[in-house]
PDB file of C-alpha atoms in Angstrom:
ATOM      1  CA  UNK A   5     -76.735  73.141  12.273  1.00  0.00           C
ATOM      2  CA  UNK A   6     -75.836  70.244  10.002  1.00  0.00           C
ATOM      3  CA  UNK A   7     -72.508  68.401   9.490  1.00  0.00           C
ATOM      4  CA  UNK A   8     -71.530  67.032   6.233  1.00  0.00           C
ATOM      5  CA  UNK A   9     -69.289  64.406   6.396  1.00  0.00           C
ATOM      6  CA  UNK A  10     -67.058  63.954   3.061  1.00  0.00           C
ATOM      7  CA  UNK A  11     -65.656  60.378   2.443  1.00  0.00           C
ATOM      8  CA  UNK A  12     -62.532  60.245   0.282  1.00  0.00           C
ATOM      9  CA  UNK A  13     -63.416  59.121  -3.123  1.00  0.00           C
ATOM     10  CA  UNK A  14     -62.273  55.928  -4.013  1.00  0.00           C
ATOM     11  CA  UNK A  15     -59.327  55.641  -5.948  1.00  0.00           C
ATOM     12  CA  UNK A  16     -60.159  54.575  -9.554  1.00  0.00           C
ATOM     13  CA  UNK A  17     -58.808  50.838 -10.140  1.00  0.00           C
ATOM     14  CA  UNK A  18     -55.505  50.603 -12.180  1.00  0.00           C
ATOM     15  CA  UNK A  19     -55.036  48.196 -14.621  1.00  0.00           C
ATOM     16  CA  UNK A  20     -52.523  45.577 -13.761  1.00  0.00           C
ATOM     17  CA  UNK A  21     -49.339  46.217 -16.189  1.00  0.00           C
ATOM     18  CA  UNK A  22     -46.867  43.600 -16.114  1.00  0.00           C
ATOM     19  CA  UNK A  23     -43.017  44.313 -16.553  1.00  0.00           C
ATOM     20  CA  UNK A  24     -42.395  43.888 -20.225  1.00  0.00           C
ATOM     21  CA  UNK A  25     -38.821  41.912 -20.079  1.00  0.00           C
ATOM     22  CA  UNK A  26     -40.056  38.996 -17.692  1.00  0.00           C
ATOM     23  CA  UNK A  27     -43.012  38.607 -20.261  1.00  0.00           C
ATOM     24  CA  UNK A  28     -40.712  38.875 -23.295  1.00  0.00           C
ATOM     25  CA  UNK A  29     -38.560  36.157 -21.653  1.00  0.00           C
ATOM     26  CA  UNK A  30     -41.302  33.821 -20.902  1.00  0.00           C
ATOM     27  CA  UNK A  31     -41.350  32.241 -24.131  1.00  0.00           C
ATOM     28  CA  UNK A  32     -37.603  31.754 -24.570  1.00  0.00           C
ATOM     29  CA  UNK A  33     -37.531  30.518 -21.084  1.00  0.00           C
ATOM     30  CA  UNK A  34     -40.305  27.623 -21.902  1.00  0.00           C
ATOM     31  CA  UNK A  35     -38.501  26.531 -24.943  1.00  0.00           C
ATOM     32  CA  UNK A  36     -35.479  26.180 -23.356  1.00  0.00           C
ATOM     33  CA  UNK A  37     -36.778  24.291 -20.695  1.00  0.00           C
ATOM     34  CA  UNK A  38     -38.318  21.949 -23.344  1.00  0.00           C
ATOM     35  CA  UNK A  39     -34.812  21.795 -25.280  1.00  0.00           C
ATOM     36  CA  UNK A  40     -33.467  20.707 -21.966  1.00  0.00           C
ATOM     37  CA  UNK A  41     -35.487  18.098 -21.188  1.00  0.00           C
ATOM     38  CA  UNK A  42     -35.618  16.776 -24.741  1.00  0.00           C
ATOM     39  CA  UNK A  43     -31.907  16.308 -24.494  1.00  0.00           C
ATOM     40  CA  UNK A  44     -31.794  14.742 -21.064  1.00  0.00           C
ATOM     41  CA  UNK A  45     -34.443  12.399 -22.058  1.00  0.00           C
ATOM     42  CA  UNK A  46     -33.247  11.394 -25.341  1.00  0.00           C
ATOM     43  CA  UNK A  47     -36.358  12.398 -27.377  1.00  0.00           C
ATOM     44  CA  UNK A  48     -34.019  13.687 -30.182  1.00  0.00           C
ATOM     45  CA  UNK A  49     -30.501  12.689 -31.109  1.00  0.00           C
ATOM     46  CA  UNK A  50     -27.850  14.568 -29.637  1.00  0.00           C
ATOM     47  CA  UNK A  51     -26.220  14.443 -33.806  1.00  0.00           C
ATOM     48  CA  UNK A  52     -29.349  16.548 -34.603  1.00  0.00           C
ATOM     49  CA  UNK A  53     -30.336  18.585 -31.429  1.00  0.00           C
ATOM     50  CA  UNK A  54     -27.320  19.015 -29.223  1.00  0.00           C
ATOM     51  CA  UNK A  55     -27.750  19.769 -25.554  1.00  0.00           C
ATOM     52  CA  UNK A  56     -28.021  23.610 -24.427  1.00  0.00           C
ATOM     53  CA  UNK A  57     -24.985  23.048 -22.114  1.00  0.00           C
ATOM     54  CA  UNK A  58     -22.908  21.988 -25.462  1.00  0.00           C
ATOM     55  CA  UNK A  59     -23.988  24.715 -27.284  1.00  0.00           C
ATOM     56  CA  UNK A  60     -23.222  27.081 -24.433  1.00  0.00           C
ATOM     57  CA  UNK A  61     -19.546  25.641 -24.303  1.00  0.00           C
ATOM     58  CA  UNK A  62     -19.375  25.884 -28.266  1.00  0.00           C
ATOM     59  CA  UNK A  63     -20.314  29.714 -27.938  1.00  0.00           C
ATOM     60  CA  UNK A  64     -17.583  30.045 -24.785  1.00  0.00           C
ATOM     61  CA  UNK A  65     -14.804  28.512 -27.207  1.00  0.00           C
ATOM     62  CA  UNK A  66     -15.583  30.562 -30.263  1.00  0.00           C
ATOM     63  CA  UNK A  67     -15.557  33.840 -28.282  1.00  0.00           C
ATOM     64  CA  UNK A  68     -12.408  32.548 -26.227  1.00  0.00           C
ATOM     65  CA  UNK A  69     -10.683  31.871 -29.666  1.00  0.00           C
ATOM     66  CA  UNK A  70     -11.792  35.118 -31.312  1.00  0.00           C
ATOM     67  CA  UNK A  71     -13.594  33.215 -34.121  1.00  0.00           C
ATOM     68  CA  UNK A  72     -16.934  34.306 -32.885  1.00  0.00           C
ATOM     69  CA  UNK A  73     -15.750  38.288 -32.948  1.00  0.00           C
ATOM     70  CA  UNK A  74     -14.134  37.975 -35.749  1.00  0.00           C
ATOM     71  CA  UNK A  75     -16.874  36.272 -38.262  1.00  0.00           C
ATOM     72  CA  UNK A  76     -19.505  38.705 -36.424  1.00  0.00           C
ATOM     73  CA  UNK A  77     -17.360  41.873 -37.393  1.00  0.00           C
ATOM     74  CA  UNK A  78     -17.216  40.658 -40.974  1.00  0.00           C
ATOM     75  CA  UNK A  79     -21.310  39.994 -41.534  1.00  0.00           C
ATOM     76  CA  UNK A  80     -21.668  43.489 -39.519  1.00  0.00           C
ATOM     77  CA  UNK A  81     -19.612  45.371 -41.472  1.00  0.00           C
ATOM     78  CA  UNK A  82     -21.003  43.959 -44.611  1.00  0.00           C
ATOM     79  CA  UNK A  83     -24.725  44.630 -43.338  1.00  0.00           C
ATOM     80  CA  UNK A  84     -23.779  48.217 -42.257  1.00  0.00           C
ATOM     81  CA  UNK A  85     -22.355  49.192 -45.894  1.00  0.00           C
ATOM     82  CA  UNK A  86     -25.142  47.586 -47.587  1.00  0.00           C
ATOM     83  CA  UNK A  87     -27.872  49.311 -45.386  1.00  0.00           C
ATOM     84  CA  UNK A  88     -26.495  52.439 -45.640  1.00  0.00           C
ATOM     85  CA  UNK A  89     -26.364  52.620 -49.378  1.00  0.00           C
ATOM     86  CA  UNK A  90     -29.588  50.917 -49.443  1.00  0.00           C
ATOM     87  CA  UNK A  91     -31.525  53.264 -47.074  1.00  0.00           C
ATOM     88  CA  UNK A  92     -29.667  56.484 -48.876  1.00  0.00           C
ATOM     89  CA  UNK A  93     -31.045  55.132 -51.914  1.00  0.00           C
ATOM     90  CA  UNK A  94     -34.201  54.377 -50.869  1.00  0.00           C
ATOM     91  CA  UNK A  95     -34.972  57.596 -49.205  1.00  0.00           C
ATOM     92  CA  UNK A  96     -33.986  59.771 -52.150  1.00  0.00           C
ATOM     93  CA  UNK A  97     -36.036  57.567 -54.829  1.00  0.00           C
ATOM     94  CA  UNK A  98     -39.012  57.141 -52.453  1.00  0.00           C
ATOM     95  CA  UNK A  99     -39.019  61.048 -52.039  1.00  0.00           C
ATOM     96  CA  UNK A 100     -38.684  61.587 -55.899  1.00  0.00           C
ATOM     97  CA  UNK A 101     -41.782  59.464 -56.321  1.00  0.00           C
ATOM     98  CA  UNK A 102     -43.494  60.842 -53.848  1.00  0.00           C
ATOM     99  CA  UNK A 103     -42.955  64.398 -55.122  1.00  0.00           C
ATOM    100  CA  UNK A 104     -43.211  63.910 -58.808  1.00  0.00           C
ATOM    101  CA  UNK A 105     -45.978  61.480 -60.474  1.00  0.00           C
ATOM    102  CA  UNK A 106     -44.303  62.040 -63.464  1.00  0.00           C
ATOM    103  CA  UNK A 107     -41.069  60.483 -62.163  1.00  0.00           C
ATOM    104  CA  UNK A 108     -42.988  57.717 -60.381  1.00  0.00           C
ATOM    105  CA  UNK A 109     -44.833  56.822 -63.644  1.00  0.00           C
ATOM    106  CA  UNK A 110     -41.169  56.439 -65.567  1.00  0.00           C
ATOM    107  CA  UNK A 111     -39.808  54.266 -62.618  1.00  0.00           C
ATOM    108  CA  UNK A 112     -42.489  52.576 -60.744  1.00  0.00           C
ATOM    109  CA  UNK A 113     -43.216  49.515 -62.836  1.00  0.00           C
ATOM    110  CA  UNK A 114     -39.900  48.772 -63.468  1.00  0.00           C
ATOM    111  CA  UNK A 115     -38.992  49.157 -59.969  1.00  0.00           C
ATOM    112  CA  UNK A 116     -41.652  46.890 -58.971  1.00  0.00           C
ATOM    113  CA  UNK A 117     -40.649  44.224 -61.120  1.00  0.00           C
ATOM    114  CA  UNK A 118     -37.182  44.213 -59.956  1.00  0.00           C
ATOM    115  CA  UNK A 119     -38.379  44.188 -56.710  1.00  0.00           C
ATOM    116  CA  UNK A 120     -40.588  41.141 -56.939  1.00  0.00           C
ATOM    117  CA  UNK A 121     -37.437  38.874 -57.590  1.00  0.00           C
ATOM    118  CA  UNK A 122     -35.701  37.685 -54.128  1.00  0.00           C
ATOM    119  CA  UNK A 123     -32.237  38.979 -53.549  1.00  0.00           C
ATOM    120  CA  UNK A 124     -31.170  35.362 -53.630  1.00  0.00           C
ATOM    121  CA  UNK A 125     -32.617  35.337 -57.509  1.00  0.00           C
ATOM    122  CA  UNK A 126     -30.200  37.714 -58.557  1.00  0.00           C
ATOM    123  CA  UNK A 127     -27.136  35.858 -57.165  1.00  0.00           C
ATOM    124  CA  UNK A 128     -26.583  33.471 -60.051  1.00  0.00           C
ATOM    125  CA  UNK A 129     -26.808  36.339 -62.342  1.00  0.00           C
ATOM    126  CA  UNK A 130     -24.604  38.680 -60.451  1.00  0.00           C
ATOM    127  CA  UNK A 131     -21.694  35.742 -60.117  1.00  0.00           C
ATOM    128  CA  UNK A 132     -20.635  36.267 -63.708  1.00  0.00           C
ATOM    129  CA  UNK A 133     -19.909  39.898 -64.093  1.00  0.00           C
ATOM    130  CA  UNK A 134     -18.889  40.770 -60.167  1.00  0.00           C
ATOM    131  CA  UNK A 135     -17.639  37.314 -58.927  1.00  0.00           C
ATOM    132  CA  UNK A 136     -17.914  36.158 -55.403  1.00  0.00           C
ATOM    133  CA  UNK A 137     -16.161  38.626 -53.633  1.00  0.00           C
ATOM    134  CA  UNK A 138     -17.299  41.795 -51.415  1.00  0.00           C
ATOM    135  CA  UNK A 139     -18.737  43.579 -54.466  1.00  0.00           C
ATOM    136  CA  UNK A 140     -21.537  40.651 -54.936  1.00  0.00           C
ATOM    137  CA  UNK A 141     -22.334  41.016 -51.205  1.00  0.00           C
ATOM    138  CA  UNK A 142     -22.577  44.776 -51.523  1.00  0.00           C
ATOM    139  CA  UNK A 143     -24.747  44.849 -54.200  1.00  0.00           C
ATOM    140  CA  UNK A 144     -26.992  42.151 -52.767  1.00  0.00           C
ATOM    141  CA  UNK A 145     -27.128  44.103 -49.833  1.00  0.00           C
ATOM    142  CA  UNK A 146     -27.972  47.445 -51.439  1.00  0.00           C
ATOM    143  CA  UNK A 147     -31.047  45.578 -53.144  1.00  0.00           C
ATOM    144  CA  UNK A 148     -32.480  44.321 -49.916  1.00  0.00           C
ATOM    145  CA  UNK A 149     -32.425  47.301 -48.163  1.00  0.00           C
ATOM    146  CA  UNK A 150     -33.660  49.733 -51.305  1.00  0.00           C
ATOM    147  CA  UNK A 151     -36.866  48.031 -51.686  1.00  0.00           C
ATOM    148  CA  UNK A 152     -38.554  48.519 -48.364  1.00  0.00           C
ATOM    149  CA  UNK A 153     -37.113  51.929 -47.683  1.00  0.00           C
ATOM    150  CA  UNK A 154     -38.182  53.109 -51.042  1.00  0.00           C
ATOM    151  CA  UNK A 155     -41.556  52.221 -50.839  1.00  0.00           C
ATOM    152  CA  UNK A 156     -42.514  53.239 -47.037  1.00  0.00           C
ATOM    153  CA  UNK A 157     -40.803  56.581 -47.961  1.00  0.00           C
ATOM    154  CA  UNK A 158     -42.989  57.101 -50.790  1.00  0.00           C
ATOM    155  CA  UNK A 159     -46.250  55.929 -48.950  1.00  0.00           C
ATOM    156  CA  UNK A 160     -45.170  57.882 -45.864  1.00  0.00           C
ATOM    157  CA  UNK A 161     -44.598  61.225 -47.979  1.00  0.00           C
ATOM    158  CA  UNK A 162     -48.029  60.689 -49.842  1.00  0.00           C
ATOM    159  CA  UNK A 163     -50.042  59.969 -46.432  1.00  0.00           C
ATOM    160  CA  UNK A 164     -49.378  63.558 -44.908  1.00  0.00           C
ATOM    161  CA  UNK A 165     -52.727  64.875 -44.300  1.00  0.00           C
ATOM    162  CA  UNK A 166     -53.877  67.760 -46.736  1.00  0.00           C
ATOM    163  CA  UNK A 167     -55.287  69.999 -44.158  1.00  0.00           C
ATOM    164  CA  UNK A 168     -51.570  69.953 -42.616  1.00  0.00           C
ATOM    165  CA  UNK A 169     -50.370  71.306 -45.861  1.00  0.00           C
ATOM    166  CA  UNK A 170     -53.355  73.530 -46.539  1.00  0.00           C
ATOM    167  CA  UNK A 171     -52.455  75.374 -42.839  1.00  0.00           C
ATOM    168  CA  UNK A 172     -48.971  75.538 -43.889  1.00  0.00           C
ATOM    169  CA  UNK A 173     -49.728  77.069 -46.963  1.00  0.00           C
ATOM    170  CA  UNK A 174     -52.013  79.585 -45.625  1.00  0.00           C
ATOM    171  CA  UNK A 175     -49.130  80.611 -43.431  1.00  0.00           C
ATOM    172  CA  UNK A 176     -47.008  81.153 -46.625  1.00  0.00           C
ATOM    173  CA  UNK A 177     -44.482  78.385 -45.987  1.00  0.00           C
ATOM    174  CA  UNK A 178     -42.259  78.046 -48.859  1.00  0.00           C
ATOM    175  CA  UNK A 179     -41.782  74.607 -50.497  1.00  0.00           C
ATOM    176  CA  UNK A 180     -38.494  73.735 -48.242  1.00  0.00           C
ATOM    177  CA  UNK A 181     -40.263  74.776 -45.310  1.00  0.00           C
ATOM    178  CA  UNK A 182     -43.424  72.841 -45.931  1.00  0.00           C
ATOM    179  CA  UNK A 183     -41.086  69.618 -46.429  1.00  0.00           C
ATOM    180  CA  UNK A 184     -38.983  70.411 -43.288  1.00  0.00           C
ATOM    181  CA  UNK A 185     -41.557  71.588 -40.902  1.00  0.00           C
ATOM    182  CA  UNK A 186     -44.672  69.381 -42.101  1.00  0.00           C
ATOM    183  CA  UNK A 187     -43.859  66.807 -44.399  1.00  0.00           C
ATOM    184  CA  UNK A 188     -40.657  65.451 -43.068  1.00  0.00           C
ATOM    185  CA  UNK A 189     -42.031  64.999 -39.524  1.00  0.00           C
ATOM    186  CA  UNK A 190     -45.444  63.703 -40.309  1.00  0.00           C
ATOM    187  CA  UNK A 191     -43.376  61.088 -42.368  1.00  0.00           C
ATOM    188  CA  UNK A 192     -41.386  59.852 -39.389  1.00  0.00           C
ATOM    189  CA  UNK A 193     -43.312  56.554 -38.338  1.00  0.00           C
ATOM    190  CA  UNK A 194     -43.695  54.985 -41.957  1.00  0.00           C
ATOM    191  CA  UNK A 195     -40.224  55.880 -43.046  1.00  0.00           C
ATOM    192  CA  UNK A 196     -38.662  54.285 -39.924  1.00  0.00           C
ATOM    193  CA  UNK A 197     -40.955  51.311 -40.312  1.00  0.00           C
ATOM    194  CA  UNK A 198     -39.093  51.068 -43.884  1.00  0.00           C
ATOM    195  CA  UNK A 199     -35.716  51.750 -42.282  1.00  0.00           C
ATOM    196  CA  UNK A 200     -36.474  48.794 -40.005  1.00  0.00           C
ATOM    197  CA  UNK A 201     -37.445  46.573 -42.703  1.00  0.00           C
ATOM    198  CA  UNK A 202     -34.868  47.425 -44.803  1.00  0.00           C
ATOM    199  CA  UNK A 203     -32.251  46.613 -42.117  1.00  0.00           C
ATOM    200  CA  UNK A 204     -33.988  43.182 -41.279  1.00  0.00           C
ATOM    201  CA  UNK A 205     -34.073  42.159 -45.016  1.00  0.00           C
ATOM    202  CA  UNK A 206     -30.425  43.010 -45.477  1.00  0.00           C
ATOM    203  CA  UNK A 207     -29.388  41.111 -42.623  1.00  0.00           C
ATOM    204  CA  UNK A 208     -31.241  38.033 -43.638  1.00  0.00           C
ATOM    205  CA  UNK A 209     -30.001  38.575 -47.223  1.00  0.00           C
ATOM    206  CA  UNK A 210     -26.328  38.765 -45.829  1.00  0.00           C
ATOM    207  CA  UNK A 211     -26.602  35.213 -44.024  1.00  0.00           C
ATOM    208  CA  UNK A 212     -27.931  33.851 -47.509  1.00  0.00           C
ATOM    209  CA  UNK A 213     -25.288  35.377 -49.378  1.00  0.00           C
ATOM    210  CA  UNK A 214     -22.728  34.063 -46.968  1.00  0.00           C
ATOM    211  CA  UNK A 215     -24.014  30.449 -47.098  1.00  0.00           C
ATOM    212  CA  UNK A 216     -23.647  30.458 -50.951  1.00  0.00           C
ATOM    213  CA  UNK A 217     -20.482  32.661 -51.291  1.00  0.00           C
ATOM    214  CA  UNK A 218     -17.972  33.360 -48.706  1.00  0.00           C
ATOM    215  CA  UNK A 219     -14.965  32.231 -46.765  1.00  0.00           C
ATOM    216  CA  UNK A 220     -15.662  34.389 -43.472  1.00  0.00           C
ATOM    217  CA  UNK A 221     -19.115  35.569 -41.605  1.00  0.00           C
ATOM    218  CA  UNK A 222     -21.640  34.095 -39.552  1.00  0.00           C
ATOM    219  CA  UNK A 223     -23.351  32.514 -42.753  1.00  0.00           C
ATOM    220  CA  UNK A 224     -19.786  31.084 -43.535  1.00  0.00           C
ATOM    221  CA  UNK A 225     -19.837  29.695 -39.823  1.00  0.00           C
ATOM    222  CA  UNK A 226     -23.275  28.008 -40.342  1.00  0.00           C
ATOM    223  CA  UNK A 227     -21.796  26.307 -43.565  1.00  0.00           C
ATOM    224  CA  UNK A 228     -18.454  25.063 -41.799  1.00  0.00           C
ATOM    225  CA  UNK A 229     -20.579  23.477 -38.902  1.00  0.00           C
ATOM    226  CA  UNK A 230     -23.115  21.592 -41.336  1.00  0.00           C
ATOM    227  CA  UNK A 231     -19.934  20.286 -43.292  1.00  0.00           C
ATOM    228  CA  UNK A 232     -18.359  19.107 -40.082  1.00  0.00           C
ATOM    229  CA  UNK A 233     -21.578  17.782 -38.788  1.00  0.00           C
ATOM    230  CA  UNK A 234     -21.113  19.926 -35.697  1.00  0.00           C
ATOM    231  CA  UNK A 235     -25.005  20.792 -35.204  1.00  0.00           C
ATOM    232  CA  UNK A 236     -23.729  22.532 -31.792  1.00  0.00           C
ATOM    233  CA  UNK A 237     -21.707  24.920 -34.138  1.00  0.00           C
ATOM    234  CA  UNK A 238     -24.678  25.517 -36.322  1.00  0.00           C
ATOM    235  CA  UNK A 239     -27.154  26.273 -33.412  1.00  0.00           C
ATOM    236  CA  UNK A 240     -24.501  28.809 -31.941  1.00  0.00           C
ATOM    237  CA  UNK A 241     -24.361  30.464 -34.935  1.00  0.00           C
ATOM    238  CA  UNK A 242     -28.110  30.824 -35.518  1.00  0.00           C
ATOM    239  CA  UNK A 243     -28.458  32.136 -31.605  1.00  0.00           C
ATOM    240  CA  UNK A 244     -25.444  34.828 -32.479  1.00  0.00           C
ATOM    241  CA  UNK A 245     -27.477  36.062 -35.994  1.00  0.00           C
ATOM    242  CA  UNK A 246     -30.836  36.206 -34.084  1.00  0.00           C
ATOM    243  CA  UNK A 247     -29.340  38.317 -31.222  1.00  0.00           C
ATOM    244  CA  UNK A 248     -27.404  40.603 -33.465  1.00  0.00           C
ATOM    245  CA  UNK A 249     -30.536  41.046 -35.769  1.00  0.00           C
ATOM    246  CA  UNK A 250     -32.472  42.022 -32.460  1.00  0.00           C
ATOM    247  CA  UNK A 251     -29.678  44.407 -31.385  1.00  0.00           C
ATOM    248  CA  UNK A 252     -29.980  46.354 -34.703  1.00  0.00           C
ATOM    249  CA  UNK A 253     -33.489  46.579 -34.691  1.00  0.00           C
ATOM    250  CA  UNK A 254     -33.565  47.659 -31.124  1.00  0.00           C
ATOM    251  CA  UNK A 255     -31.060  50.450 -32.204  1.00  0.00           C
ATOM    252  CA  UNK A 256     -33.236  51.447 -34.795  1.00  0.00           C
ATOM    253  CA  UNK A 257     -36.428  51.539 -32.541  1.00  0.00           C
ATOM    254  CA  UNK A 258     -34.698  53.939 -30.067  1.00  0.00           C
ATOM    255  CA  UNK A 259     -33.868  56.094 -32.885  1.00  0.00           C
ATOM    256  CA  UNK A 260     -37.399  56.666 -33.838  1.00  0.00           C
ATOM    257  CA  UNK A 261     -38.812  56.608 -30.439  1.00  0.00           C
ATOM    258  CA  UNK A 262     -36.291  59.781 -30.055  1.00  0.00           C
ATOM    259  CA  UNK A 263     -37.561  61.328 -33.201  1.00  0.00           C
ATOM    260  CA  UNK A 264     -40.840  60.574 -32.243  1.00  0.00           C
ATOM    261  CA  UNK A 265     -40.447  62.707 -29.165  1.00  0.00           C
ATOM    262  CA  UNK A 266     -39.103  65.481 -30.970  1.00  0.00           C
ATOM    263  CA  UNK A 267     -42.229  65.205 -33.536  1.00  0.00           C
ATOM    264  CA  UNK A 268     -44.643  65.393 -30.765  1.00  0.00           C
ATOM    265  CA  UNK A 269     -42.725  68.517 -29.299  1.00  0.00           C
TER     266      UNK A 269
END
């Protein structure tokens, strides 16, 4: 009689996964430490690069006075309006170009020619008929969001695997069912890539427009700080602009992740 002894199998080695946020915060922490050391040792003049503590005090003063919230509200409101208009137009135009080669043949050359001109390049021309009020900013922001959303929507719809379409047709899907159940779910990733690029372009264009023609907003805050030689105000404005832009992109990324889970289900 023989006894067979079985040893427990060794668990497969696990790859070490570091938490995402500590790794993501490592580089900003190193930059902040370098900034602090440079300020303490006087490597850079305070008029060019104020100390982090001075910038933090400026941020607190702006927040407590309400100026920061007011300027941020102006900028975010403009971006939301321009992005919604540009995204809606881009989705419609990109879908039309993807579904109708004839329509694309008429529209695409002119669209690409207009897209090649940076949004700031349109400001001197549009200032003449539109002035420097809100209509000018809305048109510039709409154009900034329209281009990437249109191109990514068209490419996303065109990239749907042909075999998926053939299977849907074999099940006698109508054109509406084909778009709803096959084409649109498959195009979610590239379309949302275009939306995120569009929002980023819209946010950058807004700051540039406010630098040129505005009396309120975060871009105007930067201009005011430069004119008053208050670099702490300029850096504080840059940090707020970066934080809001990051938050906008994070919101779209979360929405995309939810849609991706729905698409997988």
